[in-house]
CSV table of C-alpha atoms and ligand atoms in Angstrom, one decimal:
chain,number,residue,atom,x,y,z
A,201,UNK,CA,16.3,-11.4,-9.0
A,202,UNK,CA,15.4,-9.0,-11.9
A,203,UNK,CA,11.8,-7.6,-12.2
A,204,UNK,CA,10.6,-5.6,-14.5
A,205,UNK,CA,8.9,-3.2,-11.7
A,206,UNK,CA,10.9,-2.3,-8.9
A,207,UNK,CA,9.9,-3.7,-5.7
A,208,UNK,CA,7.7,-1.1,-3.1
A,209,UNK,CA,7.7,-2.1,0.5
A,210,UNK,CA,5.5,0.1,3.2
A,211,UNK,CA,4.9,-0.3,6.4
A,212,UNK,CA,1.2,0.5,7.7
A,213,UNK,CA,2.3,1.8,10.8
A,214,UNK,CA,-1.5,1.7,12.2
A,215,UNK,CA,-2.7,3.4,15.2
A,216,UNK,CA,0.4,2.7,17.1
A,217,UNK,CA,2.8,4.7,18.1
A,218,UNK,CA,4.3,7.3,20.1
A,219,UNK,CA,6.4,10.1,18.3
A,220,UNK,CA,9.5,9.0,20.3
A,221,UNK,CA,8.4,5.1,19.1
A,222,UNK,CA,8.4,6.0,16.0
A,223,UNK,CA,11.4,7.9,16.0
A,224,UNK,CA,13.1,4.8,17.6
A,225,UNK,CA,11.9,2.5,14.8
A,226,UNK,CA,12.4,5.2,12.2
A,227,UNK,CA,16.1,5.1,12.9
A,228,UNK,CA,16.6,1.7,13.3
A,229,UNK,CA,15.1,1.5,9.7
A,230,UNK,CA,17.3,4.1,8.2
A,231,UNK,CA,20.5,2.2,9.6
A,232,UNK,CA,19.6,-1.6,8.9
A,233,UNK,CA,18.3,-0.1,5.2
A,234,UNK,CA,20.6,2.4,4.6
A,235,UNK,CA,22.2,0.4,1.5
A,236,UNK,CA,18.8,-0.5,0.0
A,237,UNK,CA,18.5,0.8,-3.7
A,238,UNK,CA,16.5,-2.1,-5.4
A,239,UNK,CA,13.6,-1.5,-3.5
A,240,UNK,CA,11.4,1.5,-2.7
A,241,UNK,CA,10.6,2.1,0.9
A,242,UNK,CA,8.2,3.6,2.7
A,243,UNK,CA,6.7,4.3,6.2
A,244,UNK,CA,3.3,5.2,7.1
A,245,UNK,CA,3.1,6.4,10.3
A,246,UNK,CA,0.4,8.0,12.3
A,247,UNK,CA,-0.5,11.4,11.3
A,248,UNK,CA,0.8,13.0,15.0
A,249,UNK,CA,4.0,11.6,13.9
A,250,UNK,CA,4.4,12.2,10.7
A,251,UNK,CA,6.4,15.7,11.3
A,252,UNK,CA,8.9,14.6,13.5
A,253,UNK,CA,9.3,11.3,11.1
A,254,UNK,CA,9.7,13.7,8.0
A,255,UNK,CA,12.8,15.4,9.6
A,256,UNK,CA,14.6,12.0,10.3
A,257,UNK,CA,14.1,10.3,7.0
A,258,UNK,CA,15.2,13.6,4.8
A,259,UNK,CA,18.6,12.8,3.9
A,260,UNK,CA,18.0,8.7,3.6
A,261,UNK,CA,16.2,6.6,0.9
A,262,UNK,CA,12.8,6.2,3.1
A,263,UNK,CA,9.6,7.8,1.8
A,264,UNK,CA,6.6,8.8,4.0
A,265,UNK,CA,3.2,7.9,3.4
A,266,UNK,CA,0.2,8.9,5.4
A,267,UNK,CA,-3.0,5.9,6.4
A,268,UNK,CA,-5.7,8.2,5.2
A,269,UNK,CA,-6.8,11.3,3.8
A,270,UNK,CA,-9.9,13.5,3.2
A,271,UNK,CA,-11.1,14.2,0.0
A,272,UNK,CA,-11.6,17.8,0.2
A,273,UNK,CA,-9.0,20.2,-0.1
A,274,UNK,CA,-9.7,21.7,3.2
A,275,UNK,CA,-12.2,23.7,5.1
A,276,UNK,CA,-14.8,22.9,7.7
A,277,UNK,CA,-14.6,19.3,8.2
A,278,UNK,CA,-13.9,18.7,11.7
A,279,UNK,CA,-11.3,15.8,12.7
A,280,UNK,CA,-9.9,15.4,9.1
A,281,UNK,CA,-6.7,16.1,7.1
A,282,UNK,CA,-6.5,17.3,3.9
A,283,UNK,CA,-3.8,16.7,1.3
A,284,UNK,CA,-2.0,20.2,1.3
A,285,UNK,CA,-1.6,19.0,4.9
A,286,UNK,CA,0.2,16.1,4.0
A,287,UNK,CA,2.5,17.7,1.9
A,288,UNK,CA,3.8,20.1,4.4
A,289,UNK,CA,5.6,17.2,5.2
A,290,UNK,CA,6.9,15.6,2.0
A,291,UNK,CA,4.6,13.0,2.4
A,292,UNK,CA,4.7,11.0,-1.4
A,293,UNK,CA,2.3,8.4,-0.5
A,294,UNK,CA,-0.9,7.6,1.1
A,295,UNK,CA,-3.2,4.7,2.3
A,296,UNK,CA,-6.7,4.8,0.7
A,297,UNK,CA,-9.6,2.3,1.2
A,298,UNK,CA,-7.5,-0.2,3.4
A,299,UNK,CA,-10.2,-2.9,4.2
A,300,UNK,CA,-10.0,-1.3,8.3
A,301,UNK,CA,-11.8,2.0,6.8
A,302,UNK,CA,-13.8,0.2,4.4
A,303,UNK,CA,-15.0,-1.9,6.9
A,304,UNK,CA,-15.1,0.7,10.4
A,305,UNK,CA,-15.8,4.1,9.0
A,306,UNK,CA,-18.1,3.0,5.8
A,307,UNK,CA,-15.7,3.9,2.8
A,308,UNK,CA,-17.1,2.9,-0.7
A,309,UNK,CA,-15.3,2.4,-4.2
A,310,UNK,CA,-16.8,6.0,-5.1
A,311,UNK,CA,-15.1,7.6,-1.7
A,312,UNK,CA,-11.8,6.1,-2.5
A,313,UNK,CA,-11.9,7.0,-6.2
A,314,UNK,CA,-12.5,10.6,-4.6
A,315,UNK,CA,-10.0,10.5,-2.0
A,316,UNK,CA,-7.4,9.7,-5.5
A,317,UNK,CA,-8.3,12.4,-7.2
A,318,UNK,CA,-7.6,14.8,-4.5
A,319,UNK,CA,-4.1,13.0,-3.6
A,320,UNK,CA,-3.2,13.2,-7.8
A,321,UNK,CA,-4.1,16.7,-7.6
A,322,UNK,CA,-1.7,17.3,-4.3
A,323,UNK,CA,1.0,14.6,-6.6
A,324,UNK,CA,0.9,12.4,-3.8
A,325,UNK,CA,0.7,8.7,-5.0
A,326,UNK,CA,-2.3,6.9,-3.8
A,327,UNK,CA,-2.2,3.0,-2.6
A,328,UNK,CA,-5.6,1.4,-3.2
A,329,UNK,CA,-6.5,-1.1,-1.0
A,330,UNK,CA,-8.7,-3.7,-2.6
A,331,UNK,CA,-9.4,-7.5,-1.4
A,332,UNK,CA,-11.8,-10.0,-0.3
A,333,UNK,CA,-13.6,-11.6,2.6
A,334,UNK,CA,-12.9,-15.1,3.4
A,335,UNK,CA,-17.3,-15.5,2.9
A,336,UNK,CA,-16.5,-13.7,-0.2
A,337,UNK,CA,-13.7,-16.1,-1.5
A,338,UNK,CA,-15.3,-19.2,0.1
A,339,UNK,CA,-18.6,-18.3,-1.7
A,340,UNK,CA,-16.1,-18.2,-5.0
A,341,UNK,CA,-16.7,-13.9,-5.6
A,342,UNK,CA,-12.8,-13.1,-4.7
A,343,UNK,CA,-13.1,-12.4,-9.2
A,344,UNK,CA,-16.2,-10.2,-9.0
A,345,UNK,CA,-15.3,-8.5,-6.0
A,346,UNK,CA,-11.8,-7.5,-7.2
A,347,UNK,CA,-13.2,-6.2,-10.1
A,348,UNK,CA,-16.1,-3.8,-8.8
A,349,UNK,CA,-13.2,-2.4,-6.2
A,350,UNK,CA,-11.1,-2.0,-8.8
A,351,UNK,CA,-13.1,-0.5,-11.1
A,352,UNK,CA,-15.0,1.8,-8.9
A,353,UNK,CA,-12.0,2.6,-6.9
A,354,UNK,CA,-10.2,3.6,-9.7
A,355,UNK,CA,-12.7,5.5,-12.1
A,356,UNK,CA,-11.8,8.8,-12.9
A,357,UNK,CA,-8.4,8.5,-12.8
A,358,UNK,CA,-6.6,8.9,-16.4
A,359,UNK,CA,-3.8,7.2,-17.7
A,360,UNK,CA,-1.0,9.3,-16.4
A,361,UNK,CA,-2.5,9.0,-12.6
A,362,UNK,CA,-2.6,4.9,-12.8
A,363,UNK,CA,1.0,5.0,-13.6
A,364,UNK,CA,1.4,7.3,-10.7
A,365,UNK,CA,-0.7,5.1,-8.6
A,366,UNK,CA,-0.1,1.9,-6.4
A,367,UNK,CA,-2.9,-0.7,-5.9
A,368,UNK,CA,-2.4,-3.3,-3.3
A,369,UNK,CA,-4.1,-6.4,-3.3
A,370,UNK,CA,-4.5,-7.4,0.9
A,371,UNK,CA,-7.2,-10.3,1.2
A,372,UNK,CA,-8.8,-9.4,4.4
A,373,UNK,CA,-8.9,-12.7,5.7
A,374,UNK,CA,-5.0,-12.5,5.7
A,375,UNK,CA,-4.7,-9.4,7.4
A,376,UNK,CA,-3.5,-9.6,11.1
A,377,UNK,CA,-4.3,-13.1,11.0
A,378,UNK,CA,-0.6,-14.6,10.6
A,379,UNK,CA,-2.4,-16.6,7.4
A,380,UNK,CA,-0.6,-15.3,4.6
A,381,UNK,CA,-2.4,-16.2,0.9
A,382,UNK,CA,-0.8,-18.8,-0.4
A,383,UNK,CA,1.8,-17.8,-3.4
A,384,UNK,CA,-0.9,-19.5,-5.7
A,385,UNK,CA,-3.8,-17.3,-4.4
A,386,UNK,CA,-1.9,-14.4,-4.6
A,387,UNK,CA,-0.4,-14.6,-8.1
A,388,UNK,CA,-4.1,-15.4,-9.5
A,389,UNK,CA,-5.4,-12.4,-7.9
A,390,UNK,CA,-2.5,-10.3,-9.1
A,391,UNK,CA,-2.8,-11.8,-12.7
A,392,UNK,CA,-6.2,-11.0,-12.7
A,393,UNK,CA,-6.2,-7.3,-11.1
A,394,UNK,CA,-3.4,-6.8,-14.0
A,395,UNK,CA,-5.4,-8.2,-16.5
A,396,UNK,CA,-8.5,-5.9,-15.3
A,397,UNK,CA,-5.8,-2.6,-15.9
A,398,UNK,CA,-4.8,-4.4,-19.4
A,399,UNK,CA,-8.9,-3.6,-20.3
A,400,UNK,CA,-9.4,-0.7,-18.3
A,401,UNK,CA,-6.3,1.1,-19.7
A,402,UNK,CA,-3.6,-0.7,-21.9
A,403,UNK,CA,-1.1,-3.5,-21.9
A,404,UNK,CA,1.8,-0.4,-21.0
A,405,UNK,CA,-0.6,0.3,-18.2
A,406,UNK,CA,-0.6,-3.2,-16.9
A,407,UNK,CA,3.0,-3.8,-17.2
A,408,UNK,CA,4.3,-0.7,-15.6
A,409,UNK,CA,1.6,-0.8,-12.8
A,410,UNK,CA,2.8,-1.9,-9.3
A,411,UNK,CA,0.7,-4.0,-7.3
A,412,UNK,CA,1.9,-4.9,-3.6
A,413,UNK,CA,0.1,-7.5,-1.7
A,414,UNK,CA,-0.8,-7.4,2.1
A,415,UNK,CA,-1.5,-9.9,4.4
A,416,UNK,CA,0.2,-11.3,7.3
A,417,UNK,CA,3.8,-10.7,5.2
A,418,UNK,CA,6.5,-11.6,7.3
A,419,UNK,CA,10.5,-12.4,7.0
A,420,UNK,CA,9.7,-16.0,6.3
A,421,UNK,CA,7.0,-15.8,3.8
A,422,UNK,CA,8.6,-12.5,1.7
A,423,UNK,CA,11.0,-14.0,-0.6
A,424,UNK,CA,8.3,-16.4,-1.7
A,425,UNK,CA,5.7,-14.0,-2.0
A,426,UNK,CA,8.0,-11.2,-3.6
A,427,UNK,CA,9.2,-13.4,-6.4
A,428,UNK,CA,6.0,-13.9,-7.6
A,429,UNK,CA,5.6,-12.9,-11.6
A,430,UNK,CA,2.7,-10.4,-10.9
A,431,UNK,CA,4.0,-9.4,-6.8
A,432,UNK,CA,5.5,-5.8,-7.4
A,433,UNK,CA,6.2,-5.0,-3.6
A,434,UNK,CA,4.2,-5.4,-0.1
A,435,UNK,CA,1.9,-3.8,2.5
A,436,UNK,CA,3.4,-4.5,5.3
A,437,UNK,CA,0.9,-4.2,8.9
A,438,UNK,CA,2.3,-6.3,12.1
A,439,UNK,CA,5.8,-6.7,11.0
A,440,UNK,CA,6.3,-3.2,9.6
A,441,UNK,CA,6.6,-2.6,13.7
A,442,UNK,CA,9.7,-3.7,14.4
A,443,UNK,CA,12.9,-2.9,12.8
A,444,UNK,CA,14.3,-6.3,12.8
A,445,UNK,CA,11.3,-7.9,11.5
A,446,UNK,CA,10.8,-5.3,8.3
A,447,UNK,CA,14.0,-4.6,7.7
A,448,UNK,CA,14.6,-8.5,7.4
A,449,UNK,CA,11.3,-8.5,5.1
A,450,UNK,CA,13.2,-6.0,2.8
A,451,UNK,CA,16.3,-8.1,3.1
A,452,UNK,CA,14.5,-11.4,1.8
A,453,UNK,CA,12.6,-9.5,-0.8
A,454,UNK,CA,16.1,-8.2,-3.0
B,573,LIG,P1,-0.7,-7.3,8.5
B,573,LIG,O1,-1.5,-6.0,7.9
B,573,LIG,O2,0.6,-7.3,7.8
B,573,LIG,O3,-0.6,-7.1,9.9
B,573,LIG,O4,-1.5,-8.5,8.1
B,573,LIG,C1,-1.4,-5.7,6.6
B,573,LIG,C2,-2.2,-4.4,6.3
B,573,LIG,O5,-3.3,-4.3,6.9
B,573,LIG,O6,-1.8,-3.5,5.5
């Protein structure tokens, strides 16, 4: 299968954990993916792990990413971790406004935005998290919703950032739930968040922008899901866990 974007898994590691877990499952990963070149991987573990993590996936073809990150670029704000942090540990990627912060810790579409500009500025690629609540998409908003997220998660950043940015489209209702969108629900929303690029940037923009979706992905559901027109990649949560169950996501995806 031939896109025209290549293909970016992650795995959302979570809060869970242990270094030596995640050593464990970080080595797994590296031998089950070690032949992988049509797809760019990455792994997001915890921050407490992200150090010992770095040194095991130097020499393979896994990329770190980080959950979170403060906007700042350092100083006296207790409990956070700022960017130049990050990239102590050649960390390329990082998690912002997953529906889990939006929703627990109060981010907004101008926090996110923030949050960005401060990874662009460190050149770590941000993923923006943007979906909908199942009241939101029963109430027939998922559209209007998308669109505000989108565009206030998103303003500021100029053309050369987008390219450098992922956004991934995870429906909330389909997160840890085991009920994946359906491929028609997720190639409208895809269509439509590409679309929104297309006015807020260019067509070049839209086409070379990826967009991953999350959502209860798992090895039986990714080959669908991935081979959808406007499906650049995936978020992975639950199944990004195990090593049998992502790598065989990765597998189902080429
Ligand atoms: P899930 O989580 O795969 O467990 O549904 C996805 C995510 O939250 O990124």
């Amino acid at each position: 299968m031939e896109k025209e974007r290549k293909l970016i898994i992650a795995g959302n590691w979570k809060m869970n954990k242990t270094v030596a877990e995640a050593l464990d499952l970080v080595r797994g990963l590296k031998l089950e993916l070690a032949n992988v070149k049509e797809v760019d991987l990455v792994v997001c573990p915890p921050f407490t792990a992200l150090c010992e993590v770095s040194k095991v996936i130097l020499d393979s073809n896994l990329r770190l990413g980080a959950q979170n990150m403060n906007e700042h670029p350092g100083g006296a704000y207790t409990g956070e971790i700022a960017a130049f942090m990050l990239k102590e540990f050649s960390v390329r990627y990082v998690i912002l406004g997953h529906s889990e912060r939006r929703t627990y810790y109060g981010e907004t579409d101008a926090l996110v935005a923030r949050k960005a500009q401060a990874a662009h500025a460190a050149a770590i690629k941000p993923i923006i998290c943007v979906g909908e609540t199942l009241e939101e998409r029963e109430q027939g908003r998922t559209e209007a919703v998308l669109e505000r997220q989108v565009r206030g998660s998103l303003a500021g950043l100029t053309k050369e950032q987008m390219l450098e940015t992922i956004i991934a489209y995870e429906p909330v209702w389909a997160i840890g739930t085991g009920r994946n969108a359906t491929p028609e629900q997720a190639q409208e929303a895809h269509a439509f968040i590409r679309r929104l690029l297309a006015e807020l940037y260019d067509e070049g923009v839209a086409r070379r922008v990826r967009i991953q979706y999350g959502g209860s992905v798992k090895p039986s559901n990714a080959r669908e899901l991935m081979s959808l027109p406007d499906v650049d990649g995936a978020l992975v949560g639950g199944a990004s866990l195990e090593v049998r169950s992502f790598s065989d996501i990765v597998k189902n995806s080429i």
